[in-house]
Structure formats: C-alpha cells, structure tokens
Amino acid sequence: TIFAATSVAVASAPKPGQSQETHTPKPKPKPKPAPKPTPIPEIEMVWVDGGTFQMGSEGMFGMQNQKPSHKVTVSGFSIGKYEVTQKLWKAVMGSNPSIFQGDDLPVENVSWNDIQEFLRKLNQMTGKNYRLPTEAEWEFAARGGKHSRGYKYAGSNDIDAVAWYIKNSGNETHPVGTKFPNELGIYDMTGNVWEWCQDWYGSSYYSSSPSTNPAGPATGSSRVCRGGGWEDDAGVSVRNICAPGYRRLSVLGFRLAL
C-alpha cells in the first residue's frame, strides 16, 4: 500500500539568544471630544419697579381696541434691554429663521409657538425662568415705568430719535440699540420689529381686565403684539394681533422678561 506524503508545518523553537516575536495590539483610537456648546451671549435685562399707570388710550392713538384707558398696577419685573438678537437665537436654537440676516439684528420671522421652544431651551441652558412679558408689563416698560414723561413713543415725542419706522428704516430691520432709549434705558420699544407678548388677545378685555397684574383672557385664538415695526408708525398704546403659529413676517420679533 502506498501512502501519500503529508506535509505538516511545525513551528520551530527560537534559537538560543533569539526572542520569540510577539504582536502588540494597536491601541484603540481615542474618541473625539464632544463639540463645545455655543456660549450664550450676554443677556442684558433692565429692572422695572412696580407701579400704577393708565393703560390704553382715548386720544390720538386710541383705536377702539385700545379703549377704555384704565388704571393698571403691575409688580416689579425685569425686561430685555434690547430685542432678542439673531446671535442669541442661533446660540440657543442652532439656526436662524430671519429674513434680514445679521447677528445684531433682531430675530424675526418667529411665531409665538417657536418662542416657547426657544424659552424652554434657554431656561434649560441658563437655569433661569425667562418668559415673554405680559401686555401690561410691556406697555408699562415702554411708557418709562415710574419715570414716564408721557411721551407718544417709547422715549420721545420725536419718533425719529427712538425708532426705526416706515419713514427712516429703508424697509428693513436695523441693529438693536442704535436709536435713543426710553426713560428706563430700554431700546427699540417703538419700531424695528413688533414684539410678541404672552397674552391672548381680547378686543374688549380692557373693559373687564383685573386692575392688578392683568395677564390677558384665559383663552383666545390670537396673541398680542406690541411696539410697531420698520414698516409702520405705532405709539406706546397701539395693539396688534397674530395667530400663535404665524411666523411669515420680517417685522415680528420679541424681547425677554424675567
């Protein structure tokens, strides 16, 4: 019987003085560090002492939804020195919905509902409780609070001094804080962009609202906007409304309260 030769490979022992070759495993690559979050720009707030004022208007700017003029008392609160900028919005939300683009321009083209998500994220990042101002807080601050001099606009009877509006805006927004402030040192409460408030809108709410810290009707279909924008001419008592999901406007932004 003939057997086929079988070749078997046998590892040879190392010769004296020769070390056995070993294979060191390659180290695993270190995980890339997580990207650092965008720092939140400084948010400047102005403290407004509580006080009592006449809300609404019976005179020149007194359209029907601004009547009757009525006495309102608000507690102290803080409000943004400036309208919320695109720089701050981008730092919180990671995107910029604005039609006119620029870090120092007011963010616009944002709905009331969009702002609620912004506030949720901002408060999570800062540990604070930022919110929108109530309509009463907004008007009290726009009028200059306890330091009010009774101006038609926020800070002056000369709208050109304090506002970007239909006659000087060039049909666009402008960097915040570039006009004169009002009596409290707050900028752009007249002009540049309309500003969302927290309240639901009620056309006859002024006739039945509480005299202390009114916060708007319990329900509604539209939210209040205040202050006027670059495309019009609005005094401190002028009211506007928009559905909370509406955002297709380059004239609609907001400022913070605390």
Coordinates of C-alpha atoms in Angstrom, one line a residue:
T1 CA 0.0 0.0 0.0
I2 CA 1.3 3.4 -0.9
F3 CA 0.6 6.3 1.5
A4 CA 0.6 9.9 0.2
A5 CA 3.1 12.1 1.9
T6 CA 1.6 14.7 4.2
S7 CA 3.4 17.9 4.9
V8 CA 2.8 19.3 8.4
A9 CA 4.1 22.7 9.3
V10 CA 5.8 22.8 12.7
A11 CA 6.8 26.0 14.4
S12 CA 10.4 25.9 15.1
A13 CA 11.7 26.8 18.6
P14 CA 13.7 30.0 18.8
K15 CA 17.4 29.6 18.7
P16 CA 19.4 30.5 21.8
G17 CA 19.6 34.3 22.2
Q18 CA 16.7 34.9 19.8
S19 CA 13.4 36.1 21.4
Q20 CA 10.0 34.9 20.4
E21 CA 8.3 37.5 18.2
T22 CA 5.2 38.9 19.7
H23 CA 2.5 41.1 18.2
T24 CA 1.4 44.1 20.4
P25 CA -2.2 45.1 19.7
K26 CA -2.7 48.6 18.3
P27 CA -4.2 51.0 20.8
K28 CA -7.8 51.9 20.1
P29 CA -8.2 55.5 18.8
K30 CA -9.4 57.9 21.5
P31 CA -12.9 59.1 21.0
K32 CA -13.2 62.6 19.6
P33 CA -14.3 65.1 22.3
A34 CA -17.9 66.3 22.0
P35 CA -18.2 69.7 20.4
K36 CA -18.3 72.5 22.9
P37 CA -21.8 74.2 23.1
T38 CA -22.0 77.7 21.7
P39 CA -21.8 80.1 24.6
I40 CA -24.9 82.1 25.3
P41 CA -24.3 85.8 24.6
E42 CA -24.8 88.2 27.5
I43 CA -28.5 88.9 28.1
E44 CA -28.9 92.4 29.4
M45 CA -32.1 93.0 31.5
V46 CA -33.5 96.2 32.9
W47 CA -35.3 96.1 36.3
V48 CA -38.7 97.9 36.2
D49 CA -40.0 98.9 39.6
G50 CA -43.7 98.1 40.1
G51 CA -46.2 100.9 39.8
T52 CA -49.6 102.1 38.6
F53 CA -50.3 103.7 35.2
Q54 CA -53.1 104.5 32.7
M55 CA -53.1 101.7 30.1
G56 CA -54.6 102.2 26.7
S57 CA -55.5 105.4 25.1
E58 CA -58.6 107.6 24.4
G59 CA -56.7 110.2 22.3
M60 CA -54.8 110.4 19.1
F61 CA -53.6 106.8 19.0
G62 CA -56.7 105.4 20.7
M63 CA -58.1 102.9 18.2
Q64 CA -61.1 101.0 19.5
N65 CA -59.1 98.1 20.8
Q66 CA -57.0 100.5 23.0
K67 CA -60.1 101.7 24.9
P68 CA -61.1 102.4 27.5
S69 CA -58.0 103.9 29.1
H70 CA -57.8 102.3 32.5
K71 CA -55.7 102.2 35.6
V72 CA -53.4 99.2 36.0
T73 CA -50.9 98.2 38.7
V74 CA -48.0 95.9 37.9
S75 CA -45.5 94.3 40.2
G76 CA -41.7 94.7 39.6
F77 CA -40.1 92.7 36.9
S78 CA -37.1 92.6 34.5
I79 CA -37.4 93.2 30.8
G80 CA -34.8 92.9 28.0
K81 CA -32.8 96.0 27.3
Y82 CA -32.8 95.0 23.7
E83 CA -35.0 92.9 21.4
V84 CA -33.7 89.4 21.1
T85 CA -31.0 89.3 18.5
Q86 CA -30.2 86.7 15.9
K87 CA -27.0 85.9 17.7
L88 CA -28.8 84.8 20.8
W89 CA -31.4 82.9 18.9
K90 CA -28.7 81.0 17.0
A91 CA -26.8 80.2 20.2
V92 CA -29.9 78.6 21.6
M93 CA -31.7 77.1 18.6
G94 CA -28.7 76.4 16.2
S95 CA -30.5 78.1 13.3
N96 CA -31.7 81.5 12.1
P97 CA -35.1 81.9 10.6
S98 CA -34.8 85.7 10.0
I99 CA -35.4 87.2 6.6
F100 CA -32.9 90.1 7.2
Q101 CA -29.7 88.4 8.3
G102 CA -27.2 89.8 10.8
D103 CA -26.0 88.9 14.3
D104 CA -27.0 92.2 15.9
L105 CA -30.3 92.5 14.1
P106 CA -33.5 91.5 15.9
V107 CA -34.6 87.9 15.2
E108 CA -37.8 87.9 13.2
N109 CA -40.0 85.6 11.3
V110 CA -40.6 83.6 14.5
S111 CA -44.0 82.5 15.8
W112 CA -45.3 82.7 19.4
N113 CA -45.1 78.9 19.4
D114 CA -41.4 79.0 18.1
I115 CA -40.6 81.3 21.0
Q116 CA -42.0 78.9 23.6
E117 CA -39.5 76.3 22.4
F118 CA -36.7 78.9 22.5
L119 CA -37.6 79.8 26.0
R120 CA -37.7 76.1 27.1
K121 CA -34.1 75.6 25.7
L122 CA -32.8 78.9 27.0
N123 CA -34.1 78.3 30.5
Q124 CA -32.6 74.8 30.5
M125 CA -29.2 76.2 29.4
T126 CA -29.2 79.1 31.9
G127 CA -31.2 77.7 34.9
K128 CA -33.4 80.9 34.8
N129 CA -37.0 81.4 34.1
Y130 CA -37.1 83.8 31.1
R131 CA -40.5 84.4 29.5
L132 CA -42.4 86.8 27.4
P133 CA -43.7 90.0 29.1
T134 CA -47.4 90.4 29.7
E135 CA -49.1 93.1 27.6
A136 CA -49.4 95.3 30.7
E137 CA -45.8 94.8 31.7
W138 CA -44.8 95.6 28.1
E139 CA -46.8 98.9 28.0
F140 CA -45.6 100.0 31.5
A141 CA -42.0 99.5 30.5
A142 CA -42.5 101.2 27.1
R143 CA -44.0 104.2 28.8
G144 CA -41.0 104.5 31.0
G145 CA -42.4 102.9 34.2
K146 CA -42.4 105.2 37.2
H147 CA -40.1 107.6 35.3
S148 CA -42.6 108.1 32.5
R149 CA -42.7 111.6 30.9
G150 CA -45.9 110.8 29.0
Y151 CA -44.4 110.5 25.5
K152 CA -46.3 109.2 22.5
Y153 CA -43.5 106.9 21.6
A154 CA -41.1 104.9 23.8
G155 CA -38.7 107.6 25.0
S156 CA -39.7 110.6 22.9
N157 CA -42.4 112.5 21.1
D158 CA -39.9 112.6 18.2
I159 CA -40.2 109.1 16.7
D160 CA -37.1 109.6 14.6
A161 CA -35.0 109.8 17.7
V162 CA -36.1 106.5 19.2
A163 CA -37.3 104.2 16.4
W164 CA -36.7 102.6 13.0
Y165 CA -40.1 103.0 11.3
I166 CA -41.7 103.5 7.9
K167 CA -40.0 106.8 7.1
N168 CA -36.4 106.1 8.1
S169 CA -35.9 102.3 8.1
G170 CA -35.3 101.8 4.4
N171 CA -37.8 98.9 4.6
E172 CA -35.5 96.6 6.7
T173 CA -34.6 96.0 10.3
H174 CA -31.6 97.6 11.9
P175 CA -29.1 96.6 14.7
V176 CA -30.7 96.8 18.1
G177 CA -29.8 99.7 20.4
T178 CA -28.9 102.2 17.7
K179 CA -31.6 104.7 18.5
F180 CA -32.0 106.6 21.8
P181 CA -33.5 104.5 24.7
N182 CA -36.6 105.4 26.7
E183 CA -36.7 106.7 30.3
L184 CA -35.7 103.3 31.7
G185 CA -32.8 102.8 29.3
I186 CA -34.7 100.3 27.1
Y187 CA -34.2 100.4 23.4
D188 CA -36.5 99.9 20.4
M189 CA -39.8 99.6 22.2
T190 CA -41.1 101.6 19.3
G191 CA -40.2 100.4 15.9
N192 CA -37.7 97.9 14.3
V193 CA -39.9 94.8 14.9
W194 CA -43.3 94.2 16.5
E195 CA -42.9 92.2 19.8
W196 CA -44.9 89.2 20.9
C197 CA -46.4 89.4 24.3
Q198 CA -47.6 86.4 26.5
D199 CA -51.3 87.4 26.5
W200 CA -54.2 86.0 24.5
Y201 CA -55.9 88.9 22.7
G202 CA -59.4 90.1 23.6
S203 CA -60.9 93.1 21.8
S204 CA -63.0 94.0 24.8
Y205 CA -60.6 92.8 27.5
Y206 CA -59.7 96.3 28.7
S207 CA -63.3 96.8 29.8
S208 CA -63.1 93.9 32.3
S209 CA -59.5 93.2 33.0
P210 CA -58.2 93.0 36.6
S211 CA -56.6 96.2 37.9
T212 CA -53.5 94.4 39.2
N213 CA -51.2 92.3 37.0
P214 CA -53.6 91.6 34.2
A215 CA -52.4 88.7 32.1
G216 CA -55.0 88.7 29.3
P217 CA -58.0 86.5 28.7
A218 CA -57.9 82.8 29.7
T219 CA -58.3 81.6 26.1
G220 CA -58.3 83.0 22.6
S221 CA -57.2 82.5 19.0
S222 CA -54.6 85.2 18.7
R223 CA -51.7 86.6 20.8
V224 CA -50.9 90.2 21.4
C225 CA -48.1 92.0 19.6
R226 CA -46.8 95.5 20.6
G227 CA -44.5 98.3 19.6
G228 CA -44.7 98.6 15.8
G229 CA -42.0 97.7 13.3
W230 CA -39.9 99.1 10.5
E231 CA -42.9 99.3 8.2
D232 CA -45.3 101.5 10.2
D233 CA -45.7 104.2 12.9
A234 CA -47.0 102.9 16.3
G235 CA -47.3 104.7 19.6
V236 CA -46.9 103.0 23.0
S237 CA -50.6 102.1 23.3
V238 CA -51.1 100.5 19.9
R239 CA -52.1 96.8 19.9
N240 CA -51.7 94.2 17.1
I241 CA -52.6 90.5 17.0
C242 CA -51.3 87.4 15.3
A243 CA -52.2 83.7 15.5
P244 CA -49.6 82.0 17.7
G245 CA -48.4 79.8 14.8
Y246 CA -47.9 82.6 12.4
R247 CA -44.3 83.4 11.5
R248 CA -44.1 84.7 7.9
L249 CA -43.2 88.3 8.9
S250 CA -39.9 90.1 8.8
V251 CA -41.5 92.6 11.2
L252 CA -42.3 90.3 14.1
G253 CA -39.8 89.5 16.9
F254 CA -39.8 89.7 20.7
R255 CA -37.9 90.6 23.9
L256 CA -37.5 88.7 27.1
A257 CA -38.9 89.2 30.6
L258 CA -37.9 87.7 33.9

